[in-house]
Amino acid sequence: MDAGCPRLPDTVLFEIFLYLDHADVLSVGLVCQQWRAVARDEFLWKELFYRYYRVSRDVPRHPGAVSWYDEFQRLYDTIPCVEVQALKEHNDQVLHLSFSHSGCLFASCSKDCTVKIWSNELDISLQHSSNMRPYNWSYTQFSQFNSDDSLLLVSGVFVGPHNSSSGEIAVISMENFTLLSRVRNKPYDVFGCWLNETNLISGNLHRIGRITSCSVLWLNNAFQGIESENVNVVKRLFKIQNLNASTIRTVMVADCSRYDSPDLLLDYEEQLAASSTCPVFDLGSDSEEEEAKPKLPPEPAIQELPDAGGVPAEHGLQQLFDGIMEGHVRPPMTETELETKVAELFVRNRTKPPEPNLLPADSNSKTKYLIFTTGCLTYSPHQIGIKRILPHQMTTAGPVLGEERRSDEFFDSLDHVIDIHGHIIGMGLSPDHRYLYVNSRAWPRDCVISDPMQPPPIAEEIDLHVFDLKTMKEVKRALRAHRAYTPNEECFFIFLDVSRDFVASGAEDRHGYIWDRHYNICLAKLQHDNVVNSVAFSPVEQELLLTASDDTTIKVWRSPRAVRIQQARKPRPRKLLFSWLLNQKS
């Protein structure tokens, strides 16, 4: 093999050869007597690759790869699957991990009600720990650094009865770890997120009926505790009606400005078109493009308000009540069905229409999308709602209740809705914000929901869907390997993360998982002693991955290549005999 070219271990090469048919071995055996010849045989490595990784032959080679041998080397040598450190400073379940954008720090949240900030050096060390129990928190559940890493958003759950849904968001300064502000957040699993460097989004929930409510999303200034009383520190963004016990949860913001120059392309045809005008990228660099051919399902429909043949909402309500009183409504409606029907009729003429032309027209657009889980059939989150945030909405300046609303624009409508047909348990954006990855547990294919408080049973298998936010279509087939076991009413969020080349997720089967985004294959299982709640790639070094578990530990995983480099940098201790001889001579 060429000097300087990293070599796969002989044991790995021997295992690969076992995947060849006997006839294939005979046919190539005489030609490939030495590994040098093997490494140069592109046809052989292509056959080995498809058989060893069980990749469909219609999947082309990664566009950034120089050869199929290089692809073998990449998938073997750059996966963060070697455990190098276990952090045990938490004394209860670790729920979430988040890196700073520089990769120098990361934060962890836990049932022990602390948020810990760690220094990401060769050996990771604890830098600071904040206990949130003095603020009446039950536990911390989520964190996120702002874009310049000067502030940390921490989301938590209040102490309260078992069915309490209240939470709070705290903002911590990274300069001196002081608490700058606190914002109420309801329900707590809205989590919260940054819109820009100094403004964050929180939620509130107002009950209208037994299964009908209204979610209000607020824009908050991170420095509201120290701002002048003459400066607005909060502004209402959106007000959205919820039906059938559903609520808005898990908010995140996607930036549309990079859609035309993504780090990666998952559509084969789009990638092929791009490759005709773009140079080949080095897999070791920070920018490259990938592809994979999907079988696209029908485009998810944009949510539309119910049509009543042009009948005004007030007349529709009157017709409904008259029909009930006269016994014309058959079959008789249950109390739940009646409440939902009345709410739908009420909101029809009181909702601001969706924004036209949801998709950004150009890559320089300053538009951002607010993305969240929601639903329309039951309380379990089974839809993804998308709402465009316009430039003038990205500041707390102006009226606290937002722009003036007419009486017929009491609620905001969603600009786009993606139906998952299952319980959503995790979401994550690719680094370029082009693709949305969604963990879900599917419902039975032909299930019918008659009671919103009794959602269908959910599968143990977790499906990892991929949606292109530029086209609003699903790409690739759903990834599978990981599993979950809790029923609907106990189902909890399992955080996933996406790097340039890989996607990783936790699972309830005591493992973290890593897939290759281009080939759609599972590459590694990472062992823990209990549920894996969260995973996080370093944003500047995708060969470093963290996993957090109910076993109270955070595990640090590096790639075989990174481990070799790290070991090579360590000074080798002198042998005892050599040291003794030196002492004797002196």
Coordinates of C-alpha atoms in Angstrom, one line a residue:
M1 CA 0.0 0.0 0.0
D2 CA 1.3 3.5 -0.8
A3 CA 3.3 5.1 1.9
G4 CA 1.4 7.8 3.7
C5 CA -2.0 6.2 2.8
P6 CA -3.8 5.1 6.0
R7 CA -4.3 1.3 6.0
L8 CA -7.2 -0.7 7.1
P9 CA -6.2 -3.4 9.6
D10 CA -5.7 -6.9 8.1
T11 CA -8.4 -8.2 10.3
V12 CA -10.9 -5.8 8.8
L13 CA -9.7 -6.6 5.3
F14 CA -10.1 -10.3 6.0
E15 CA -13.6 -9.8 7.3
I16 CA -14.4 -7.8 4.2
F17 CA -13.2 -10.6 2.0
L18 CA -15.6 -13.0 3.7
Y19 CA -18.4 -11.0 2.1
L20 CA -17.2 -12.0 -1.4
D21 CA -18.5 -15.1 -3.1
H22 CA -16.0 -17.9 -3.4
A23 CA -15.9 -17.4 -7.2
D24 CA -15.2 -13.7 -6.7
V25 CA -12.3 -14.6 -4.4
L26 CA -10.8 -17.0 -7.0
S27 CA -11.2 -14.4 -9.8
V28 CA -9.4 -11.7 -7.9
G29 CA -7.1 -13.8 -5.8
L30 CA -4.4 -14.1 -8.5
V31 CA -4.6 -10.4 -9.3
C32 CA -4.6 -9.2 -5.8
Q33 CA -1.8 -11.1 -4.1
Q34 CA -0.6 -8.0 -2.2
W35 CA -2.5 -5.3 -0.4
R36 CA -1.0 -2.7 -2.7
A37 CA -2.8 -4.3 -5.6
V38 CA -6.0 -4.5 -3.5
A39 CA -6.0 -0.8 -2.7
R40 CA -5.6 0.1 -6.3
D41 CA -8.4 -2.2 -7.6
E42 CA -11.3 0.2 -7.8
F43 CA -13.8 -2.4 -9.1
L44 CA -13.0 -4.8 -6.3
W45 CA -13.5 -2.1 -3.6
K46 CA -16.7 -1.0 -5.2
E47 CA -18.0 -4.6 -5.0
L48 CA -16.8 -5.0 -1.4
F49 CA -18.4 -1.7 -0.4
Y50 CA -21.9 -2.6 -1.7
R51 CA -21.8 -6.1 -0.2
Y52 CA -20.1 -5.3 3.2
Y53 CA -22.3 -2.3 4.0
R54 CA -25.4 -3.7 2.1
V55 CA -25.9 -0.5 0.2
S56 CA -28.3 -0.5 -2.8
R57 CA -26.3 -0.4 -6.0
D58 CA -28.3 2.7 -7.2
V59 CA -26.6 4.7 -4.5
P60 CA -23.6 6.4 -6.1
R61 CA -20.2 6.9 -4.4
H62 CA -19.9 9.9 -2.1
P63 CA -19.1 12.9 -4.4
G64 CA -16.2 14.0 -2.2
A65 CA -14.6 10.6 -2.3
V66 CA -11.6 10.0 -4.6
S67 CA -12.0 6.2 -4.6
W68 CA -14.1 3.4 -3.1
Y69 CA -11.1 2.5 -0.9
D70 CA -11.2 6.0 0.5
E71 CA -14.8 5.4 1.4
F72 CA -14.0 2.2 3.2
Q73 CA -11.3 4.1 5.1
R74 CA -13.7 7.0 5.9
L75 CA -16.5 4.8 7.3
Y76 CA -14.1 2.7 9.3
D77 CA -11.7 5.3 10.6
T78 CA -13.7 8.5 11.2
I79 CA -16.8 7.2 13.1
P80 CA -16.7 8.4 16.8
C81 CA -17.2 4.9 18.2
V82 CA -14.3 4.6 20.6
E83 CA -15.1 5.5 24.2
V84 CA -12.3 7.7 25.6
Q85 CA -13.8 9.2 28.8
A86 CA -16.8 8.8 31.1
L87 CA -18.0 11.9 33.0
K88 CA -19.7 11.1 36.2
E89 CA -20.2 14.5 37.9
H90 CA -24.0 14.3 37.6
N91 CA -25.8 12.3 40.3
D92 CA -29.1 11.7 38.4
Q93 CA -30.3 11.0 34.9
V94 CA -28.6 13.2 32.3
L95 CA -31.2 14.5 29.8
H96 CA -29.6 16.8 27.3
L97 CA -26.2 17.9 25.8
S98 CA -25.4 21.0 23.8
F99 CA -22.1 22.3 22.3
S100 CA -21.1 25.9 21.9
H101 CA -20.7 27.0 18.3
S102 CA -16.9 27.2 18.8
G103 CA -16.8 23.7 20.2
C104 CA -14.8 24.9 23.2
L105 CA -17.6 24.3 25.7
F106 CA -20.6 22.1 26.1
A107 CA -23.5 22.1 28.6
S108 CA -25.4 19.2 30.2
C109 CA -28.8 19.2 31.9
S110 CA -30.0 16.6 34.4
K111 CA -32.7 15.4 36.8
D112 CA -30.3 16.5 39.6
C113 CA -31.5 20.0 38.7
T114 CA -28.1 21.3 37.7
V115 CA -26.8 22.7 34.4
K116 CA -23.1 22.0 34.1
I117 CA -20.6 23.7 31.7
W118 CA -17.7 21.7 30.5
S119 CA -14.4 22.7 28.9
N120 CA -13.8 20.6 25.7
E121 CA -10.1 20.0 25.9
L122 CA -8.0 16.9 25.2
D123 CA -9.3 15.7 28.6
I124 CA -12.7 17.2 29.2
S125 CA -13.1 18.9 32.6
L126 CA -16.0 20.5 34.5
Q127 CA -15.8 24.3 34.4
H128 CA -19.0 25.4 36.2
S129 CA -22.2 24.0 37.8
S130 CA -25.4 25.9 38.4
N131 CA -28.0 24.5 40.8
M132 CA -31.5 25.6 39.8
R133 CA -33.4 24.3 42.9
P134 CA -33.4 27.7 44.6
Y135 CA -35.6 28.9 41.8
N136 CA -38.2 26.2 42.5
W137 CA -37.1 24.0 39.5
S138 CA -37.6 20.3 39.6
Y139 CA -35.0 19.5 37.0
T140 CA -33.1 21.0 34.0
Q141 CA -34.1 19.5 30.6
F142 CA -32.5 21.5 27.7
S143 CA -29.9 24.1 26.9
Q144 CA -28.7 26.1 23.9
F145 CA -25.8 28.6 23.3
N146 CA -26.6 31.8 21.4
S147 CA -24.8 32.4 18.1
D148 CA -21.8 34.2 19.6
D149 CA -21.6 31.8 22.6
S150 CA -21.9 34.6 25.1
L151 CA -25.2 33.4 26.6
L152 CA -26.6 30.1 27.5
L153 CA -30.4 29.4 27.5
V154 CA -31.4 26.7 30.0
S155 CA -34.9 25.2 30.1
G156 CA -36.4 23.5 33.2
V157 CA -39.5 22.2 34.8
F158 CA -41.1 23.7 37.9
V159 CA -41.8 21.7 41.1
G160 CA -45.5 20.9 41.1
P161 CA -48.1 18.2 40.9
H162 CA -47.6 15.2 38.7
N163 CA -49.7 16.7 35.9
S164 CA -48.2 20.1 36.1
S165 CA -47.0 21.5 32.7
S166 CA -45.2 24.7 33.8
G167 CA -41.6 25.4 33.2
E168 CA -39.1 28.3 33.0
I169 CA -36.3 29.4 30.8
A170 CA -33.1 31.0 32.4
V171 CA -30.4 32.9 30.6
I172 CA -26.9 32.6 32.0
S173 CA -23.9 34.8 31.0
M174 CA -20.8 32.8 29.9
E175 CA -18.6 35.6 31.0
N176 CA -19.1 35.1 34.7
F177 CA -21.9 32.5 34.9
T178 CA -24.4 34.9 36.4
L179 CA -28.1 34.5 35.9
L180 CA -29.4 37.4 33.7
S181 CA -33.1 36.7 33.4
R182 CA -35.9 34.1 33.8
V183 CA -38.9 33.6 31.5
R184 CA -42.0 31.5 32.2
N185 CA -42.5 28.7 29.7
K186 CA -45.7 26.6 29.3
P187 CA -45.9 23.8 28.6
Y188 CA -42.4 23.0 29.7
D189 CA -41.7 20.9 26.7
V190 CA -41.8 23.9 24.4
F191 CA -38.2 24.0 25.6
G192 CA -37.5 27.4 24.1
C193 CA -34.8 28.5 21.6
W194 CA -32.7 31.5 20.4
L195 CA -34.0 33.5 17.5
N196 CA -30.9 35.7 17.4
E197 CA -28.0 36.8 19.6
T198 CA -30.2 38.5 22.3
N199 CA -33.8 37.3 21.7
L200 CA -35.3 34.0 22.7
I201 CA -38.6 32.3 22.1
S202 CA -40.8 30.9 24.9
G203 CA -44.4 29.6 25.0
N204 CA -47.6 30.1 27.0
L205 CA -50.8 28.0 27.0
H206 CA -54.4 29.3 27.6
R207 CA -57.2 26.8 28.0
I208 CA -60.4 27.6 26.1
G209 CA -62.3 24.3 26.7
R210 CA -61.7 20.8 27.9
I211 CA -59.7 19.9 24.8
T212 CA -59.3 23.3 23.1
S213 CA -56.6 25.7 23.9
C214 CA -54.5 28.6 22.5
S215 CA -50.7 28.6 22.3
V216 CA -49.0 31.9 22.4
L217 CA -45.3 32.2 21.3
W218 CA -43.4 35.1 22.8
L219 CA -40.2 36.8 21.8
N220 CA -38.1 37.8 24.9
N221 CA -35.1 40.0 25.4
A222 CA -32.3 38.0 27.2
F223 CA -31.4 41.1 29.2
Q224 CA -34.9 42.0 30.4
G225 CA -33.8 41.8 34.0
I226 CA -31.4 44.8 33.5
E227 CA -33.0 46.7 30.7
S228 CA -34.6 50.1 31.2
E229 CA -38.3 50.0 32.0
N230 CA -38.8 52.2 28.9
V231 CA -37.5 49.5 26.6
N232 CA -39.7 46.6 25.4
V233 CA -38.4 43.3 26.7
V234 CA -41.1 41.0 25.3
K235 CA -43.4 40.8 22.3
R236 CA -46.0 38.4 21.1
L237 CA -45.0 36.5 18.0
F238 CA -47.8 34.2 17.2
K239 CA -51.2 33.0 18.6
I240 CA -52.3 29.6 17.4
Q241 CA -55.4 27.6 18.2
N242 CA -55.1 24.0 19.4
L243 CA -57.7 21.3 18.8
N244 CA -58.3 17.9 20.4
A245 CA -55.9 18.4 23.4
S246 CA -52.9 19.2 21.2
T247 CA -50.4 21.9 22.0
I248 CA -47.3 23.5 20.5
R249 CA -44.1 21.9 21.8
T250 CA -40.4 21.7 20.9
V251 CA -39.7 25.0 19.1
M252 CA -36.6 25.5 17.0
V253 CA -35.6 28.1 14.4
A254 CA -34.2 27.3 10.9
D255 CA -32.3 29.9 9.0
C256 CA -33.1 29.9 5.2
S257 CA -30.0 31.9 4.1
R258 CA -27.9 28.8 3.3
Y259 CA -30.4 26.7 1.4
D260 CA -28.8 27.2 -2.0
S261 CA -25.3 26.4 -0.7
P262 CA -25.7 23.5 1.7
D263 CA -22.9 21.4 3.2
L264 CA -24.6 18.3 1.8
L265 CA -27.2 17.4 -0.8
L266 CA -29.4 14.3 -0.2
D267 CA -31.2 14.3 -3.6
Y268 CA -29.2 12.4 -6.2
E269 CA -30.4 14.4 -9.2
E270 CA -29.8 17.7 -7.4
Q271 CA -26.4 16.6 -6.4
L272 CA -25.5 15.5 -9.9
A273 CA -26.6 18.9 -11.3
A274 CA -24.4 20.6 -8.6
S275 CA -21.4 18.4 -9.3
S276 CA -21.3 19.5 -12.9
T277 CA -20.6 23.1 -11.8
C278 CA -18.9 22.5 -8.5
P279 CA -15.4 21.2 -7.7
V280 CA -14.7 17.9 -5.9
F281 CA -14.5 18.4 -2.2
D282 CA -11.9 16.9 0.2
L283 CA -13.6 14.7 2.8
G284 CA -11.2 16.0 5.4
S285 CA -12.3 19.6 4.9
D286 CA -15.2 21.4 6.5
S287 CA -17.3 21.7 3.3
E288 CA -18.6 19.0 1.0
E289 CA -21.7 17.8 -0.7
E290 CA -23.4 14.5 -0.6
E291 CA -26.3 12.8 -2.3
A292 CA -28.7 10.0 -2.0
K293 CA -31.6 9.1 -4.2
P294 CA -34.9 9.1 -2.3
K295 CA -38.3 7.7 -3.2
L296 CA -40.3 10.8 -2.5
P297 CA -43.7 10.4 -1.0
P298 CA -46.5 12.8 -1.9
E299 CA -45.7 16.3 -0.8
P300 CA -47.1 17.0 2.7
A301 CA -50.1 19.2 2.3
I302 CA -50.2 22.8 3.6
Q303 CA -52.8 23.0 6.3
E304 CA -56.1 24.5 5.2
L305 CA -59.0 25.7 7.2
P306 CA -62.2 23.7 6.9
D307 CA -64.3 24.6 3.9
A308 CA -68.0 25.3 4.5
G309 CA -69.0 26.2 1.0
G310 CA -68.7 30.0 1.7
V311 CA -71.0 29.9 4.7
P312 CA -69.8 32.5 7.3
A313 CA -68.6 31.0 10.6
E314 CA -71.5 32.7 12.6
H315 CA -74.1 31.1 10.2
G316 CA -72.3 27.8 10.5
L317 CA -72.4 27.8 14.2
Q318 CA -76.1 28.7 14.1
Q319 CA -76.8 25.9 11.7
L320 CA -74.9 23.5 13.9
F321 CA -76.9 24.4 17.0
D322 CA -80.2 24.4 15.1
G323 CA -79.4 21.0 13.8
I324 CA -78.6 19.7 17.3
M325 CA -81.7 21.1 18.8
E326 CA -83.9 19.7 16.0
G327 CA -82.2 16.3 16.1
H328 CA -80.9 16.6 12.5
V329 CA -77.2 15.9 13.5
R330 CA -76.7 12.2 13.0
P331 CA -75.1 10.3 14.6
P332 CA -75.3 12.3 17.8
M333 CA -72.1 14.1 18.7
T334 CA -70.1 13.4 21.8
E335 CA -69.2 16.3 24.0
T336 CA -65.6 16.1 22.7
E337 CA -66.7 16.1 19.0
L338 CA -69.1 19.0 19.7
E339 CA -66.3 21.1 21.3
T340 CA -64.0 20.5 18.4
K341 CA -66.6 21.3 15.8
V342 CA -67.6 24.6 17.5
A343 CA -63.9 25.6 17.9
E344 CA -63.3 24.9 14.2
L345 CA -66.3 27.0 13.2
F346 CA -65.4 29.8 15.6
V347 CA -61.8 30.1 14.3
R348 CA -62.6 29.9 10.6
N349 CA -63.2 33.6 10.1
R350 CA -60.9 34.7 12.9
T351 CA -57.6 33.4 11.6
K352 CA -54.9 35.3 9.7
P353 CA -54.2 33.5 6.4
P354 CA -50.9 31.7 5.8
E355 CA -48.0 33.7 4.4
P356 CA -47.9 33.4 0.5
N357 CA -44.8 31.9 -1.1
L358 CA -43.5 30.0 1.9
L359 CA -40.3 28.9 0.2
P360 CA -37.5 31.5 0.1
A361 CA -37.0 33.0 -3.3
D362 CA -33.2 33.4 -3.0
S363 CA -30.3 32.3 -0.8
N364 CA -29.9 35.8 0.6
S365 CA -33.3 35.8 2.2
K366 CA -33.2 36.8 5.9
T367 CA -36.3 34.7 6.5
K368 CA -36.3 32.2 9.3
Y369 CA -38.7 29.4 10.0
L370 CA -40.2 28.6 13.4
I371 CA -40.5 24.9 13.6
F372 CA -42.4 23.0 16.3
T373 CA -44.4 19.8 17.0
T374 CA -48.2 20.0 17.1
G375 CA -51.3 18.0 16.2
C376 CA -54.9 18.1 15.2
L377 CA -56.3 14.6 16.2
T378 CA -54.9 13.9 19.7
Y379 CA -52.7 15.2 22.4
S380 CA -49.6 13.2 21.3
P381 CA -47.5 15.4 18.9
H382 CA -47.9 13.9 15.4
Q383 CA -47.4 16.9 13.1
I384 CA -44.7 19.4 12.4
G385 CA -45.8 23.0 12.1
I386 CA -43.8 25.6 10.2
K387 CA -44.4 29.3 10.5
R388 CA -42.3 32.0 8.7
I389 CA -40.8 34.7 10.9
L390 CA -40.5 37.9 8.9
P391 CA -37.5 40.3 9.4
H392 CA -39.7 42.9 11.2
Q393 CA -40.8 40.3 13.8
M394 CA -37.2 39.5 14.9
T395 CA -37.0 42.3 17.5
T396 CA -39.0 43.2 20.6
A397 CA -39.4 46.7 19.4
G398 CA -43.0 47.8 18.8
P399 CA -46.3 46.9 20.6
V400 CA -46.1 44.1 23.2
L401 CA -49.0 42.3 21.6
G402 CA -47.3 42.5 18.2
E403 CA -48.7 44.2 15.1
E404 CA -52.3 45.4 15.0
R405 CA -54.8 42.7 14.4
R406 CA -58.2 43.0 12.9
S407 CA -61.1 41.1 14.6
D408 CA -61.0 38.5 11.9
E409 CA -57.3 37.8 12.5
F410 CA -57.5 36.8 16.1
F411 CA -55.4 33.6 15.5
D412 CA -52.4 32.9 13.3
S413 CA -52.5 30.1 10.8
L414 CA -49.6 27.7 10.1
D415 CA -47.8 28.2 6.8
H416 CA -47.1 24.5 6.4
V417 CA -47.9 21.3 8.2
I418 CA -46.1 17.9 7.9
D419 CA -48.1 14.9 9.1
I420 CA -45.9 12.2 10.6
H421 CA -48.6 9.6 11.4
G422 CA -46.9 8.7 14.6
H423 CA -45.7 10.1 18.0
I424 CA -42.8 12.6 17.4
I425 CA -40.1 12.0 20.0
G426 CA -37.2 14.1 18.6
M427 CA -36.1 16.7 16.1
G428 CA -32.8 18.1 14.9
L429 CA -31.6 20.3 12.1
S430 CA -28.6 19.7 9.8
P431 CA -25.7 22.2 10.4
D432 CA -26.8 24.1 7.2
H433 CA -30.5 24.1 8.4
R434 CA -31.5 22.6 5.0
Y435 CA -32.7 19.3 6.4
L436 CA -34.9 18.4 9.3
Y437 CA -34.4 15.0 11.0
V438 CA -37.4 13.7 13.0
N439 CA -37.5 10.7 15.4
S440 CA -41.0 9.2 15.6
R441 CA -42.8 6.0 16.7
A442 CA -45.4 5.1 14.1
W443 CA -49.1 4.5 14.6
P444 CA -50.8 1.4 13.0
R445 CA -51.3 2.0 9.3
D446 CA -55.1 2.2 9.2
C447 CA -55.8 3.4 12.7
V448 CA -58.8 5.7 13.5
I449 CA -58.7 8.2 16.4
S450 CA -62.2 8.5 17.9
D451 CA -61.1 9.9 21.3
P452 CA -58.3 12.6 21.4
M453 CA -57.4 11.5 24.9
Q454 CA -56.7 7.9 23.7
P455 CA -54.1 8.1 20.9
P456 CA -53.3 4.9 18.9
P457 CA -50.6 2.5 20.2
I458 CA -47.1 3.4 19.1
A459 CA -44.4 1.1 17.6
E460 CA -41.3 0.1 19.5
E461 CA -39.2 0.8 16.4
I462 CA -38.1 4.4 16.0
D463 CA -38.3 5.8 12.5
L464 CA -35.8 8.6 11.7
H465 CA -37.4 10.7 8.9
V466 CA -35.6 13.4 6.8
F467 CA -37.3 16.4 5.3
D468 CA -35.9 19.0 2.9
L469 CA -37.0 22.4 4.2
K470 CA -36.3 24.0 0.8
T471 CA -38.9 21.8 -1.0
M472 CA -40.9 20.7 2.1
K473 CA -40.6 17.1 0.9
E474 CA -39.4 13.9 2.6
V475 CA -36.2 12.6 1.2
K476 CA -34.6 9.2 1.6
R477 CA -36.3 6.3 3.4
A478 CA -36.6 6.5 7.1
L479 CA -33.6 5.3 9.1
R480 CA -34.1 2.5 11.5
A481 CA -32.2 0.6 14.2
H482 CA -33.0 2.2 17.5
R483 CA -36.0 1.3 19.7
A484 CA -38.2 2.7 22.5
Y485 CA -40.6 1.0 24.8
T486 CA -42.6 3.5 26.9
P487 CA -46.3 3.9 26.0
N488 CA -47.9 7.1 24.8
E489 CA -48.7 8.6 28.1
E490 CA -45.1 8.1 29.3
C491 CA -43.3 8.8 26.1
F492 CA -40.4 11.2 26.4
F493 CA -38.1 13.2 24.1
I494 CA -35.0 11.5 22.7
F495 CA -32.7 14.1 21.4
L496 CA -30.8 13.6 18.1
D497 CA -28.0 15.5 16.4
V498 CA -26.7 16.0 12.9
S499 CA -23.1 16.7 11.7
R500 CA -21.9 17.2 8.2
D501 CA -21.7 13.5 7.4
F502 CA -23.4 11.7 10.2
V503 CA -26.7 11.7 12.2
A504 CA -26.8 10.3 15.7
S505 CA -29.6 9.5 18.1
G506 CA -30.2 8.1 21.6
A507 CA -32.7 5.3 22.3
E508 CA -34.4 3.4 25.1
D509 CA -32.5 0.2 24.3
R510 CA -29.4 1.4 26.1
H511 CA -27.5 2.5 23.0
G512 CA -26.7 5.5 21.0
Y513 CA -26.6 5.1 17.2
I514 CA -24.7 6.7 14.3
W515 CA -25.8 6.6 10.7
D516 CA -24.1 7.9 7.5
R517 CA -26.3 10.6 6.0
H518 CA -25.2 9.8 2.4
Y519 CA -25.5 6.0 2.3
N520 CA -28.3 5.8 4.9
I521 CA -26.7 3.0 6.8
C522 CA -26.2 2.4 10.5
L523 CA -22.5 2.6 11.3
A524 CA -22.1 2.2 15.1
K525 CA -23.9 1.3 18.4
L526 CA -22.6 3.0 21.5
Q527 CA -23.2 1.1 24.8
H528 CA -24.6 2.6 28.0
D529 CA -26.2 1.0 31.0
N530 CA -29.6 2.7 30.6
V531 CA -31.7 4.8 28.3
V532 CA -29.6 7.2 26.1
N533 CA -31.4 10.5 26.2
S534 CA -29.2 12.8 24.1
V535 CA -26.3 12.9 21.7
A536 CA -24.2 15.8 20.5
F537 CA -21.5 16.1 17.8
S538 CA -18.8 18.8 18.2
P539 CA -19.7 21.4 15.6
V540 CA -16.1 21.8 14.6
E541 CA -15.0 18.1 14.9
Q542 CA -17.5 15.5 13.9
E543 CA -15.2 12.8 15.0
L544 CA -16.1 13.7 18.6
L545 CA -19.5 12.7 19.9
L546 CA -21.1 12.9 23.4
T547 CA -23.9 10.7 24.7
A548 CA -26.0 11.3 27.9
S549 CA -27.9 8.6 29.7
D550 CA -30.2 7.7 32.5
D551 CA -27.2 5.8 34.0
T552 CA -26.0 9.4 35.1
T553 CA -22.9 9.4 32.9
I554 CA -21.8 11.4 29.9
K555 CA -19.6 9.3 27.6
V556 CA -17.1 10.8 25.2
W557 CA -16.5 9.0 21.9
R558 CA -13.8 9.7 19.4
S559 CA -13.0 8.1 16.0
P560 CA -10.2 5.5 15.7
R561 CA -8.2 8.1 13.7
A562 CA -8.6 10.7 16.4
V563 CA -7.5 8.2 19.1
R564 CA -4.4 7.3 17.1
I565 CA -3.5 11.0 16.6
Q566 CA -4.1 11.7 20.3
Q567 CA -1.9 8.8 21.4
A568 CA 0.8 9.8 19.0
R569 CA 1.0 13.3 20.6
K570 CA 1.4 11.9 24.1
P571 CA 5.1 11.7 25.2
R572 CA 6.2 8.1 25.6
P573 CA 7.6 7.3 29.0
R574 CA 11.2 6.0 29.1
K575 CA 11.7 2.4 29.7
L576 CA 12.9 1.5 33.2
L577 CA 16.0 -0.2 32.1
F578 CA 17.1 2.7 29.9
S579 CA 16.5 5.1 32.8
W580 CA 18.6 2.9 35.1
L581 CA 21.5 2.8 32.7
L582 CA 21.5 6.6 32.4
N583 CA 21.6 6.9 36.2
Q584 CA 24.5 4.4 36.4
K585 CA 26.5 6.4 33.9
S586 CA 25.9 9.6 35.8

